[in-house]
mmCIF file of N, CA and C in Angstrom:
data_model
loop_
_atom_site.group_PDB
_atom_site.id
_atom_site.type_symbol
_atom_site.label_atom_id
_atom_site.label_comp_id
_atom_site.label_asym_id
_atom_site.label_seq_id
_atom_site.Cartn_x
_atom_site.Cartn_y
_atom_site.Cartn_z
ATOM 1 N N UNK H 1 -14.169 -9.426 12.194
ATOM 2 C CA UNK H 1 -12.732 -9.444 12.026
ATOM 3 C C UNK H 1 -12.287 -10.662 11.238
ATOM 4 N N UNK H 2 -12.730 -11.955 11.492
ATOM 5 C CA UNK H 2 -12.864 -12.968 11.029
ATOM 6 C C UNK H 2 -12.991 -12.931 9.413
ATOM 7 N N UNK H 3 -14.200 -12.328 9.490
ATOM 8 C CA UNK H 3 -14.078 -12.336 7.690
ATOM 9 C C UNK H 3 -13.360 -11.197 6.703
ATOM 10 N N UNK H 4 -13.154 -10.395 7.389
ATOM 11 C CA UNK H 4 -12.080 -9.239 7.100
ATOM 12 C C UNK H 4 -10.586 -10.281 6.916
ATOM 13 N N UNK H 5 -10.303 -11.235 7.363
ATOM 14 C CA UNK H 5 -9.092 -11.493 7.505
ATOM 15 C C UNK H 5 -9.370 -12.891 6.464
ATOM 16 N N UNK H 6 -10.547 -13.124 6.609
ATOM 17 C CA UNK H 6 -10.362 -14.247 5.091
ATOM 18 C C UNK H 6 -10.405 -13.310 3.906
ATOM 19 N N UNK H 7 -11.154 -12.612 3.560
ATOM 20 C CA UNK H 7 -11.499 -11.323 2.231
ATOM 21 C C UNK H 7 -9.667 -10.986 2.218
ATOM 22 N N UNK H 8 -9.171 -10.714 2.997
ATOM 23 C CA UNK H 8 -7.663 -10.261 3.055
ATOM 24 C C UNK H 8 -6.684 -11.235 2.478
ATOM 25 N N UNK H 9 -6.941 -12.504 3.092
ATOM 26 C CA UNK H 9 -5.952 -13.773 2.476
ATOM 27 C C UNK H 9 -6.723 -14.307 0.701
ATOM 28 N N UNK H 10 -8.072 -14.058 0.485
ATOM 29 C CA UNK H 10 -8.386 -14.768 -0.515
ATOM 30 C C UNK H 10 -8.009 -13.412 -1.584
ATOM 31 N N UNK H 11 -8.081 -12.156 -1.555
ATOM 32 C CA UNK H 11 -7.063 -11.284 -1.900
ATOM 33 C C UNK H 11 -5.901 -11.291 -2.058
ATOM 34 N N UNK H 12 -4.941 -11.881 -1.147
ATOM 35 C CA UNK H 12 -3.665 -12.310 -1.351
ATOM 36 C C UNK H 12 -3.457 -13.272 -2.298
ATOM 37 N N UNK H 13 -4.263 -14.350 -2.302
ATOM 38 C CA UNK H 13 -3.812 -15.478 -2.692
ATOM 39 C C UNK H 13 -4.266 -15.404 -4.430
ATOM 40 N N UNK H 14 -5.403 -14.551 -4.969
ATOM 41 C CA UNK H 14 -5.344 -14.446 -5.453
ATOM 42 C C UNK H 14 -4.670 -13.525 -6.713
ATOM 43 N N UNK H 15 -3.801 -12.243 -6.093
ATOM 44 C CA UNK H 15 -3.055 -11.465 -6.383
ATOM 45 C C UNK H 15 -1.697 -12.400 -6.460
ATOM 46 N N UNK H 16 -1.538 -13.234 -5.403
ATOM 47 C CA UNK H 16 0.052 -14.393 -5.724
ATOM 48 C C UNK H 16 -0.119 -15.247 -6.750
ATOM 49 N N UNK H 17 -1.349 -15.469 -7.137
ATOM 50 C CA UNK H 17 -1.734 -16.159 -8.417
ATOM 51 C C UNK H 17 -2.159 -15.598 -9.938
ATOM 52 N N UNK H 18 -2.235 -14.444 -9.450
ATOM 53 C CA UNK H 18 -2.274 -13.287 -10.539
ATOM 54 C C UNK H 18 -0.759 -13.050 -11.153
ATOM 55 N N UNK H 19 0.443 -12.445 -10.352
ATOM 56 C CA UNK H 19 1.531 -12.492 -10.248
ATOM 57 C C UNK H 19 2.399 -13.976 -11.167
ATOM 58 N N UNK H 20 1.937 -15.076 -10.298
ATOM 59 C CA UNK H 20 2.687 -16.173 -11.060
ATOM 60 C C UNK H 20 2.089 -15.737 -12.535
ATOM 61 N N UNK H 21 0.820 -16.360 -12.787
ATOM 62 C CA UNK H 21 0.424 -16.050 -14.331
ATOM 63 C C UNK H 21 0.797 -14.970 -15.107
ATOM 64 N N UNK H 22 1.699 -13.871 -14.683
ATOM 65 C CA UNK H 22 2.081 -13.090 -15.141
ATOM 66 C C UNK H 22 3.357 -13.840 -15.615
ATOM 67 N N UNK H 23 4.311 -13.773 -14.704
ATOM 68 C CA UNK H 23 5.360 -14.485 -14.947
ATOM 69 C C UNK H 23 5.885 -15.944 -15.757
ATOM 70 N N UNK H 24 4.429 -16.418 -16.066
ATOM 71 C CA UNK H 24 4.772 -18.060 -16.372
ATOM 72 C C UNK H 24 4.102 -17.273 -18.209
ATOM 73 N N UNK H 25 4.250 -16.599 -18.576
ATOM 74 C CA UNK H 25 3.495 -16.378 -19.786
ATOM 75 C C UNK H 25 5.048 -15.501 -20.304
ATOM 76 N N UNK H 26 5.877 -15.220 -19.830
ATOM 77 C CA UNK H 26 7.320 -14.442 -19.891
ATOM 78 C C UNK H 26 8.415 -15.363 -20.770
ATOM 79 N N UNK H 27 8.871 -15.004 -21.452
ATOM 80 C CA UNK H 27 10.263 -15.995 -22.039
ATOM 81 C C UNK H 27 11.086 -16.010 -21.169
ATOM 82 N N UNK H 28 12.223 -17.051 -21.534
ATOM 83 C CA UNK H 28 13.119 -17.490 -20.625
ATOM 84 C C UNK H 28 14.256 -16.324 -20.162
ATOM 85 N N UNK H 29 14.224 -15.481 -21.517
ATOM 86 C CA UNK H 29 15.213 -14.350 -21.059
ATOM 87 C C UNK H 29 14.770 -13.258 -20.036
ATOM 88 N N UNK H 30 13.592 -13.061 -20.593
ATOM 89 C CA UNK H 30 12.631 -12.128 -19.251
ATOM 90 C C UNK H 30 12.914 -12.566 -17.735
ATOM 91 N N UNK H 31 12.603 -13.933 -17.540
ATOM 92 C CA UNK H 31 12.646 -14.554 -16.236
ATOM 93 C C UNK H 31 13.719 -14.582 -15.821
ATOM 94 N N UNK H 32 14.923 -14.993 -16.158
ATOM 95 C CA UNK H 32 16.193 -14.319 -15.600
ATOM 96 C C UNK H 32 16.601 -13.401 -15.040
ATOM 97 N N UNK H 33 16.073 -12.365 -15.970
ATOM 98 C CA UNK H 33 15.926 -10.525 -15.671
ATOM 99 C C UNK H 33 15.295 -10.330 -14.647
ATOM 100 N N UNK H 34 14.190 -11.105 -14.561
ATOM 101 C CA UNK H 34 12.905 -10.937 -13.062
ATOM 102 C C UNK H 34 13.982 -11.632 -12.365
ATOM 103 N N UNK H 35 14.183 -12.802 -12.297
ATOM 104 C CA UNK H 35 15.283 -13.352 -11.101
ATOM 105 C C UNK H 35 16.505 -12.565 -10.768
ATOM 106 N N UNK H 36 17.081 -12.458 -11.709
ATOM 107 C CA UNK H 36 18.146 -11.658 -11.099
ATOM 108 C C UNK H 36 18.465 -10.244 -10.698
ATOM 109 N N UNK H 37 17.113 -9.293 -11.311
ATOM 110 C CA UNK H 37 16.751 -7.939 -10.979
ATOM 111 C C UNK H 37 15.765 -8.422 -9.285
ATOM 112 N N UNK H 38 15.244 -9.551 -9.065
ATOM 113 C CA UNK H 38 14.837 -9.822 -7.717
ATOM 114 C C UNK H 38 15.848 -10.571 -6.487
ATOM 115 N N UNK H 39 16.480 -10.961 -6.582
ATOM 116 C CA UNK H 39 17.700 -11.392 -5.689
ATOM 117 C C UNK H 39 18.866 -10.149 -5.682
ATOM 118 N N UNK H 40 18.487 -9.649 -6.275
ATOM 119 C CA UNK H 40 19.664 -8.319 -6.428
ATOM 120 C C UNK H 40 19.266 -6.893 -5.544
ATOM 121 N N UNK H 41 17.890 -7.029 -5.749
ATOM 122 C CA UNK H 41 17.069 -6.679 -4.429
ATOM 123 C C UNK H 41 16.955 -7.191 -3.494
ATOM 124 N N UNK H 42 16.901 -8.287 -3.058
ATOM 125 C CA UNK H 42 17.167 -8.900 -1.964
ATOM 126 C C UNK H 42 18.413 -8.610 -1.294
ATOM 127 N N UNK H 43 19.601 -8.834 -1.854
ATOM 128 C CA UNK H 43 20.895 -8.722 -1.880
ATOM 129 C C UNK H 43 21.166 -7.245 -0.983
ATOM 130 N N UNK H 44 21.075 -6.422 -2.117
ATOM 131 C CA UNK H 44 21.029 -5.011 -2.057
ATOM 132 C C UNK H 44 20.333 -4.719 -0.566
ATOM 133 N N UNK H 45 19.575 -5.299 -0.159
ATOM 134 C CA UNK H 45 18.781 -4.810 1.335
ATOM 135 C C UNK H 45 19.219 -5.467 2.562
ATOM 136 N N UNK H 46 19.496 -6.583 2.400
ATOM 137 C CA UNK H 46 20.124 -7.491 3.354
ATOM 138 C C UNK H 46 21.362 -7.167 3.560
ATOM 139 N N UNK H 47 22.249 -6.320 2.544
ATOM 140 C CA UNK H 47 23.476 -6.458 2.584
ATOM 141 C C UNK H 47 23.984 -5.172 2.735
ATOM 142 N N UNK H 48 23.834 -4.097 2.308
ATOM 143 C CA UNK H 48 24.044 -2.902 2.365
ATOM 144 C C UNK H 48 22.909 -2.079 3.313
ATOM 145 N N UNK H 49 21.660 -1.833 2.555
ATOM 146 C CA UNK H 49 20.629 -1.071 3.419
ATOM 147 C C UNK H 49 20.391 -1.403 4.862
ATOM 148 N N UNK H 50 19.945 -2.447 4.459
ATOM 149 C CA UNK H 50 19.697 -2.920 6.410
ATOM 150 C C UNK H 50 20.886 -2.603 7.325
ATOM 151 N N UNK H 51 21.760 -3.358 7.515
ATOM 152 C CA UNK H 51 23.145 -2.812 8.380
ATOM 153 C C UNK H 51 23.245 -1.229 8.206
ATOM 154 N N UNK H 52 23.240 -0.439 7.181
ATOM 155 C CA UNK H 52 23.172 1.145 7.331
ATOM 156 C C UNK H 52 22.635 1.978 8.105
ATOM 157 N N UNK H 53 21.045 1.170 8.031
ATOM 158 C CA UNK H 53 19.989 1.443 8.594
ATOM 159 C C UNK H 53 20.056 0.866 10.491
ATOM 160 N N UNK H 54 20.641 0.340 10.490
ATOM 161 C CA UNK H 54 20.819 -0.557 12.236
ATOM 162 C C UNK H 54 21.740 0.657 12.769
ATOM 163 N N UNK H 55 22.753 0.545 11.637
ATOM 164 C CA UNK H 55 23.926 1.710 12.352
ATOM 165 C C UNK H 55 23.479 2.879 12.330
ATOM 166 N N UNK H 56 22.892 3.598 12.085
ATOM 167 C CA UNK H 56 22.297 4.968 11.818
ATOM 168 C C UNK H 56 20.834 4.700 13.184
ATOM 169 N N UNK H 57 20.017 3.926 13.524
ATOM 170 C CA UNK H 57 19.363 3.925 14.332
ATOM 171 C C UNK H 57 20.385 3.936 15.963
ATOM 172 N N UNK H 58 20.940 2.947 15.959
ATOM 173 C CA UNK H 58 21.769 2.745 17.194
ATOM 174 C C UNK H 58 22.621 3.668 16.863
ATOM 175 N N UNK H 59 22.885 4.383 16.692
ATOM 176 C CA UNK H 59 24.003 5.738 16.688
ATOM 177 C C UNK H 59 22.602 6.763 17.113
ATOM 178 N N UNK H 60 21.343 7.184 16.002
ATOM 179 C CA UNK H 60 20.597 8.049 16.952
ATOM 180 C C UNK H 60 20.321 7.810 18.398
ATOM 181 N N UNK H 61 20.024 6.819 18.885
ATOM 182 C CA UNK H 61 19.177 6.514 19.841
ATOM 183 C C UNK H 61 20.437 7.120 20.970
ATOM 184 N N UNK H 62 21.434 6.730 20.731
ATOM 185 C CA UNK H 62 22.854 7.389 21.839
ATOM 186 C C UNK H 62 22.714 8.775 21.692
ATOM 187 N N UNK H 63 22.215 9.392 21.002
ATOM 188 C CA UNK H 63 22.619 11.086 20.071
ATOM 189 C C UNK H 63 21.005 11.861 20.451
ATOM 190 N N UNK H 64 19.870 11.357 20.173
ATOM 191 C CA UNK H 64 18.867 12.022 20.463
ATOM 192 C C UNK H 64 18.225 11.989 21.791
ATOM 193 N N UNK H 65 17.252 12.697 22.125
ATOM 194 C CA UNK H 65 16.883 12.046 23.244
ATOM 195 C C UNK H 65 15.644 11.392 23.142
ATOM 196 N N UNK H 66 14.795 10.554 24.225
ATOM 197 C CA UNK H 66 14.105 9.753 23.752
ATOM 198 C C UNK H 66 12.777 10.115 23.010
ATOM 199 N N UNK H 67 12.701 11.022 23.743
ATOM 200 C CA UNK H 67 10.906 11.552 23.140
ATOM 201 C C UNK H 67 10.884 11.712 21.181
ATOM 202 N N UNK H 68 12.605 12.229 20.884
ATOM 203 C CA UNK H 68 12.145 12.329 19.354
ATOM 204 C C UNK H 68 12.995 11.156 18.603
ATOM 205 N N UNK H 69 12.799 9.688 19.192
ATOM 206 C CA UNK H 69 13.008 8.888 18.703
ATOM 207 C C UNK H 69 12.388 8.303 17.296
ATOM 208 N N UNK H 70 10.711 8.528 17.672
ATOM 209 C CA UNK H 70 9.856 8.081 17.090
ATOM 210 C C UNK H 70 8.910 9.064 15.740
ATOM 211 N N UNK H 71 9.345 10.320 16.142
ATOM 212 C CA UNK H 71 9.242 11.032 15.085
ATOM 213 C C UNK H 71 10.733 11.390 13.915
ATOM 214 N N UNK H 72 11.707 11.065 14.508
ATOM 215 C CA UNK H 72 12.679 11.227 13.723
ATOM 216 C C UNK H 72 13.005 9.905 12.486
ATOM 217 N N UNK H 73 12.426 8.925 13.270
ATOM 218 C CA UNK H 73 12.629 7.848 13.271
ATOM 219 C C UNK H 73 11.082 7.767 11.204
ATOM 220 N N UNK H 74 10.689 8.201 11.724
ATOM 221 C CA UNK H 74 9.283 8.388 10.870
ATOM 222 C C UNK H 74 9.879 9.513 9.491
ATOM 223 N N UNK H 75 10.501 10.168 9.530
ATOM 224 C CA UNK H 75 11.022 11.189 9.059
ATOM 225 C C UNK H 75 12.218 10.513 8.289
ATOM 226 N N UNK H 76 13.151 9.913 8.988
ATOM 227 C CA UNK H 76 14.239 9.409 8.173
ATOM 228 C C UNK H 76 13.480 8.398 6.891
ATOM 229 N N UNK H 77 12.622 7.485 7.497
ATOM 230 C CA UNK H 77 11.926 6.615 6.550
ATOM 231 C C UNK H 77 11.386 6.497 5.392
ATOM 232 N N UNK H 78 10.653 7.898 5.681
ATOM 233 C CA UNK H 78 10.092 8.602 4.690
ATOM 234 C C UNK H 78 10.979 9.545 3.794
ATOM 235 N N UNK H 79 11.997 9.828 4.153
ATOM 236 C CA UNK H 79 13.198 10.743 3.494
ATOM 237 C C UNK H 79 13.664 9.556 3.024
ATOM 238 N N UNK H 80 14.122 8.567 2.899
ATOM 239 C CA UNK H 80 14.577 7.470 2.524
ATOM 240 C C UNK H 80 14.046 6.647 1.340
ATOM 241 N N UNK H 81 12.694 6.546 1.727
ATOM 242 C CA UNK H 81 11.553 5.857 0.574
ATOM 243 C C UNK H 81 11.718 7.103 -0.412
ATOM 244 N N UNK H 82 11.054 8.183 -0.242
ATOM 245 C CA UNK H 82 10.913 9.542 -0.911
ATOM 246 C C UNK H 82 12.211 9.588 -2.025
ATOM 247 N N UNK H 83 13.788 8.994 -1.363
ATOM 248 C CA UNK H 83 14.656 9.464 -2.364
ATOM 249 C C UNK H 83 14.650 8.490 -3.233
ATOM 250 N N UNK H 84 14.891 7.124 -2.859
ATOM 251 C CA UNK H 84 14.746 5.476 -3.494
ATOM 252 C C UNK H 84 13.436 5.979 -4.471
ATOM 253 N N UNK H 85 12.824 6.516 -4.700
ATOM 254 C CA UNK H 85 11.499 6.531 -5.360
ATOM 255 C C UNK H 85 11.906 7.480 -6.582
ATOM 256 N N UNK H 86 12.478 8.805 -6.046
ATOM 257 C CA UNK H 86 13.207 9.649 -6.745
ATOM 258 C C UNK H 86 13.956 9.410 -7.419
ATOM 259 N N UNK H 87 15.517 8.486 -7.132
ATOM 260 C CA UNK H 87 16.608 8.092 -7.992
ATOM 261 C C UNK H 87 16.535 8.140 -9.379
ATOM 262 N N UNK H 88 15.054 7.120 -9.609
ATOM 263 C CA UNK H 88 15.338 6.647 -11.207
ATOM 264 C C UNK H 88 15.191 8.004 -11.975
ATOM 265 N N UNK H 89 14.080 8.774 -11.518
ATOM 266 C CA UNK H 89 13.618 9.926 -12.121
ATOM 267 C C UNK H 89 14.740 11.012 -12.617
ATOM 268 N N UNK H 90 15.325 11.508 -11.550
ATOM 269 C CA UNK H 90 15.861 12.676 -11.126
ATOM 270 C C UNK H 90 17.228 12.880 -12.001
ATOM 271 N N UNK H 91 17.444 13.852 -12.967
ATOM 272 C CA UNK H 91 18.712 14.160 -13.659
ATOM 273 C C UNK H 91 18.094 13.045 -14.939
ATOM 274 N N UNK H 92 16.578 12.681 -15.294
ATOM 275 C CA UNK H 92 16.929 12.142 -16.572
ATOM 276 C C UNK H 92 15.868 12.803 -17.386
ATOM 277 N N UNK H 93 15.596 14.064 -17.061
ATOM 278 C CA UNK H 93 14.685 15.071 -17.359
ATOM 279 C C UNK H 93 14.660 14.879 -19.432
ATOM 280 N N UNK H 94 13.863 15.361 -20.033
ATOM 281 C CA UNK H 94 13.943 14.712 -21.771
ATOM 282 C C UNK H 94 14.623 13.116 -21.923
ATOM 283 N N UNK H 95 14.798 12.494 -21.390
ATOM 284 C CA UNK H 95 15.370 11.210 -21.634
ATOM 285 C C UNK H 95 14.717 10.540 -23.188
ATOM 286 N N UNK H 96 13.440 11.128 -22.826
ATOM 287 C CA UNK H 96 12.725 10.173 -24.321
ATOM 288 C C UNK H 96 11.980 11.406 -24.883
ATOM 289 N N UNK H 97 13.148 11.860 -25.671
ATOM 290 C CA UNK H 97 12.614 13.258 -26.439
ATOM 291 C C UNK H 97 11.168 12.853 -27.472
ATOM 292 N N UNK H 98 11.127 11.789 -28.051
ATOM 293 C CA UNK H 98 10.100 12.192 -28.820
ATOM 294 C C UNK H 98 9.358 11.558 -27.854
ATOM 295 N N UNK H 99 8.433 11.862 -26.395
ATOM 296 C CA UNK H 99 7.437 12.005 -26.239
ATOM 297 C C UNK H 99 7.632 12.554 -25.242
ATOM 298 N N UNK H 100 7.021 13.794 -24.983
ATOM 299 C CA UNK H 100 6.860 14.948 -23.754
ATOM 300 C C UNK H 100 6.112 14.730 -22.841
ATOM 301 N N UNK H 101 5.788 13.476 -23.133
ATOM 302 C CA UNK H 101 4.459 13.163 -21.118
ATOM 303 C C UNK H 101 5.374 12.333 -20.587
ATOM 304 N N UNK H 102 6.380 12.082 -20.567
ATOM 305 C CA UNK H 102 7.391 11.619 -19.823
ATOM 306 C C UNK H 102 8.202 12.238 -19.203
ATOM 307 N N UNK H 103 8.972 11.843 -17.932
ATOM 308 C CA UNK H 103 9.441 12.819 -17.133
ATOM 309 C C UNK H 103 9.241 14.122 -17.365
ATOM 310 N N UNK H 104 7.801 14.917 -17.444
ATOM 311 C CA UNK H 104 7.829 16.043 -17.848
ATOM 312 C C UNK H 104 8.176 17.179 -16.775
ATOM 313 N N UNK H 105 8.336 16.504 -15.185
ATOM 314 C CA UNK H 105 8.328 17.611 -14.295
ATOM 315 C C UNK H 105 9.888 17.604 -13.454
ATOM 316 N N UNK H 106 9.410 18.684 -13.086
ATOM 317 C CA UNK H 106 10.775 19.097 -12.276
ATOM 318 C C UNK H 106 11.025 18.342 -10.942
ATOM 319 N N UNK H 107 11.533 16.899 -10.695
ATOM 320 C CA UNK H 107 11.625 15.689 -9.879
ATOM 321 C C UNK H 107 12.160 16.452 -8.588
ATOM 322 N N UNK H 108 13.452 17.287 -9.104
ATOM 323 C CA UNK H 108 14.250 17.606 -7.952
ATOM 324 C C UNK H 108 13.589 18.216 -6.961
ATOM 325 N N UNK H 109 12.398 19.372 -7.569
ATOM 326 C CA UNK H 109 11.860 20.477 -6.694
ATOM 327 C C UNK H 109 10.929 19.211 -5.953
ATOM 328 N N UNK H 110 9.723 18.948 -6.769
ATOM 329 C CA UNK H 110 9.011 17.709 -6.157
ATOM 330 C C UNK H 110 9.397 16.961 -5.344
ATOM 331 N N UNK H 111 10.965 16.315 -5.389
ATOM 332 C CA UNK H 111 11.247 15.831 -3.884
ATOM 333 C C UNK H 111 11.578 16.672 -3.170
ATOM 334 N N UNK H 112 12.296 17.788 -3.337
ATOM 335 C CA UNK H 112 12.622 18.915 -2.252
ATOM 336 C C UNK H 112 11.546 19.353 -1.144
ATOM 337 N N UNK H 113 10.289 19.430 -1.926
ATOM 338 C CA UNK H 113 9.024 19.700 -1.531
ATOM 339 C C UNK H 113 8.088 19.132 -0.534
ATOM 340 N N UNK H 114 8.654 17.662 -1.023
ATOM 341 C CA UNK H 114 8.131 16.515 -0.233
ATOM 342 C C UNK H 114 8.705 15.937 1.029
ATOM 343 N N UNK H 115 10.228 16.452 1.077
ATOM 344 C CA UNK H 115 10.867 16.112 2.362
ATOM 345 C C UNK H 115 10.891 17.135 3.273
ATOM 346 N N UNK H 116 10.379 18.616 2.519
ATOM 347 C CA UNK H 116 10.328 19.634 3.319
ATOM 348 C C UNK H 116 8.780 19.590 3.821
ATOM 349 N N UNK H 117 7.673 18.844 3.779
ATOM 350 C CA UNK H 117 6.088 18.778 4.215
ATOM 351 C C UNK H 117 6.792 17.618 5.286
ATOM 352 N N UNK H 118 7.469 16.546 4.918
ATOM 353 C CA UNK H 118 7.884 15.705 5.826
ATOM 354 C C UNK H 118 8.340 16.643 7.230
ATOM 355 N N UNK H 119 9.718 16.726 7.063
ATOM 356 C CA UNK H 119 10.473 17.313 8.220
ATOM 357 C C UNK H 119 9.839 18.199 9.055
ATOM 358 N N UNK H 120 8.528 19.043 8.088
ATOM 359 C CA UNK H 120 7.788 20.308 8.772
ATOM 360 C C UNK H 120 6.745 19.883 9.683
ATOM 361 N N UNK H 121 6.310 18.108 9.361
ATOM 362 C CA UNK H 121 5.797 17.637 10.174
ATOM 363 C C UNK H 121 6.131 17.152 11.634
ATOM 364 N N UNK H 122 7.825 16.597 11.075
ATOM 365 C CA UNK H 122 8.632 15.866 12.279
ATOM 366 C C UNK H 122 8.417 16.998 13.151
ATOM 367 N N UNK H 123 8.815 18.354 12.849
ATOM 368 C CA UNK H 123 9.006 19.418 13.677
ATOM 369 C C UNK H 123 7.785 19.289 14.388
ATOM 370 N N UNK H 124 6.633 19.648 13.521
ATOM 371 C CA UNK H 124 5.186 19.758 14.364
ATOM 372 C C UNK H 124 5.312 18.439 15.912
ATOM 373 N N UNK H 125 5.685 17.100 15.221
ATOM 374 C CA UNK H 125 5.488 16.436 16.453
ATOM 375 C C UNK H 125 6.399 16.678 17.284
ATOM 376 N N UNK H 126 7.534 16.923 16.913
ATOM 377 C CA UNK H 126 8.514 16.905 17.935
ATOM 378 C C UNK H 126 8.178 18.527 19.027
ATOM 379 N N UNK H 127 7.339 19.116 18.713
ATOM 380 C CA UNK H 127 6.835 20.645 19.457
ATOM 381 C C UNK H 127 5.830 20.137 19.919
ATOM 382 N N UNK H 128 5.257 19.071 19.907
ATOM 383 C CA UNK H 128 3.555 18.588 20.108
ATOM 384 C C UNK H 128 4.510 17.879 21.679
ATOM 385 N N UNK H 129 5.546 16.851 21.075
ATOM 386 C CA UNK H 129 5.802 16.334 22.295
ATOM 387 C C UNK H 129 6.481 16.975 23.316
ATOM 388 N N UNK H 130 7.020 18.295 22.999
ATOM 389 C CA UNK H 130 7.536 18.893 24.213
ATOM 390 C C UNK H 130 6.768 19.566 24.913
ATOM 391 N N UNK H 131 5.683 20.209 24.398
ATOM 392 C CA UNK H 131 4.231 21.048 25.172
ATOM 393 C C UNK H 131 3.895 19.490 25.490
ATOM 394 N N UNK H 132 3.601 18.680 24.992
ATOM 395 C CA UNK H 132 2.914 17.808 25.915
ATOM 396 C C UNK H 132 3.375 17.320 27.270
ATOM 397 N N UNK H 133 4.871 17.285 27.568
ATOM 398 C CA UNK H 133 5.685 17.122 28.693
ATOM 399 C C UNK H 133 5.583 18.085 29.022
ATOM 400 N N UNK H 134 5.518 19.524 28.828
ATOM 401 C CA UNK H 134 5.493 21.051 30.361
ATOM 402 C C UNK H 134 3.835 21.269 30.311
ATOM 403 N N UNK H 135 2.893 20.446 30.070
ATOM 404 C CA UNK H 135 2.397 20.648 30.615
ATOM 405 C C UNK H 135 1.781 19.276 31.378
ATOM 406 N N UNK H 136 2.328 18.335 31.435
ATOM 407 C CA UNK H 136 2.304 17.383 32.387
ATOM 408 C C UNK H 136 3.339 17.618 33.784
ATOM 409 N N UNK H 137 4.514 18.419 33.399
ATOM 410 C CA UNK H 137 5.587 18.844 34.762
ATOM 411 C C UNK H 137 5.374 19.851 34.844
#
């Protein structure tokens, strides 16, 4: 475990040093753009997402009952990442006409697809955990 967890940090440390050298080889206008496209993310999560995300948990937890806390809970997350991932894509279908390996696919169906394998799962657990309670009572 021990050396699993140094191989892990000397990985890190060298990927945080990979990273800087990326950045220190950038012009001054670039680095701005990285700074202020990165605090704007910061911003953006601390300030809007997170509190959304608190209120939408503490509102389920009153609203569901407990057993599908943890699969719903798994489900929203992933419906969440899934769309944030989607955004940039979605509605900019030909954007860069002269080259066709770009956005070449249909984003919308692809996420449709992907939150519907999601949810079909939540379901699976949330049926896993109710047979698992009648047949414990």
């Amino acid at each position: 475990m021990t050396v699993i967890r140094i191989l892990l940090i000397a990985l890190g440390v060298w990927l945080g040093w990979y990273g800087i050298s990326l950045l220190l080889d950038m012009n001054p206008t670039d680095l701005r753009s990285v700074a202020l496209w990165f605090a704007g993310g910061i911003l953006l999560h601390d300030g809007v997402f997170a509190p959304i995300a608190a209120t939408l948990g503490v509102a389920a937890r009153r609203v569901l009952p407990a057993s599908w806390w943890a699969p719903v809970a798994c489900g929203t997350v992933c419906t969440v990442t899934l769309a944030l991932i989607a955004v940039p894509v979605i509605g900019r279908a030909g954007a860069l006409s002269g080259n066709p390996t770009i956005l070449n696919r249909d984003y919308v169906l692809g996420l449709s697809i992907s939150l519907a394998v999601v949810w079909l799962l939540v379901a699976v657990a949330l049926r896993r955990v109710h047979t698992t309670r009648a047949k414990l009572s």
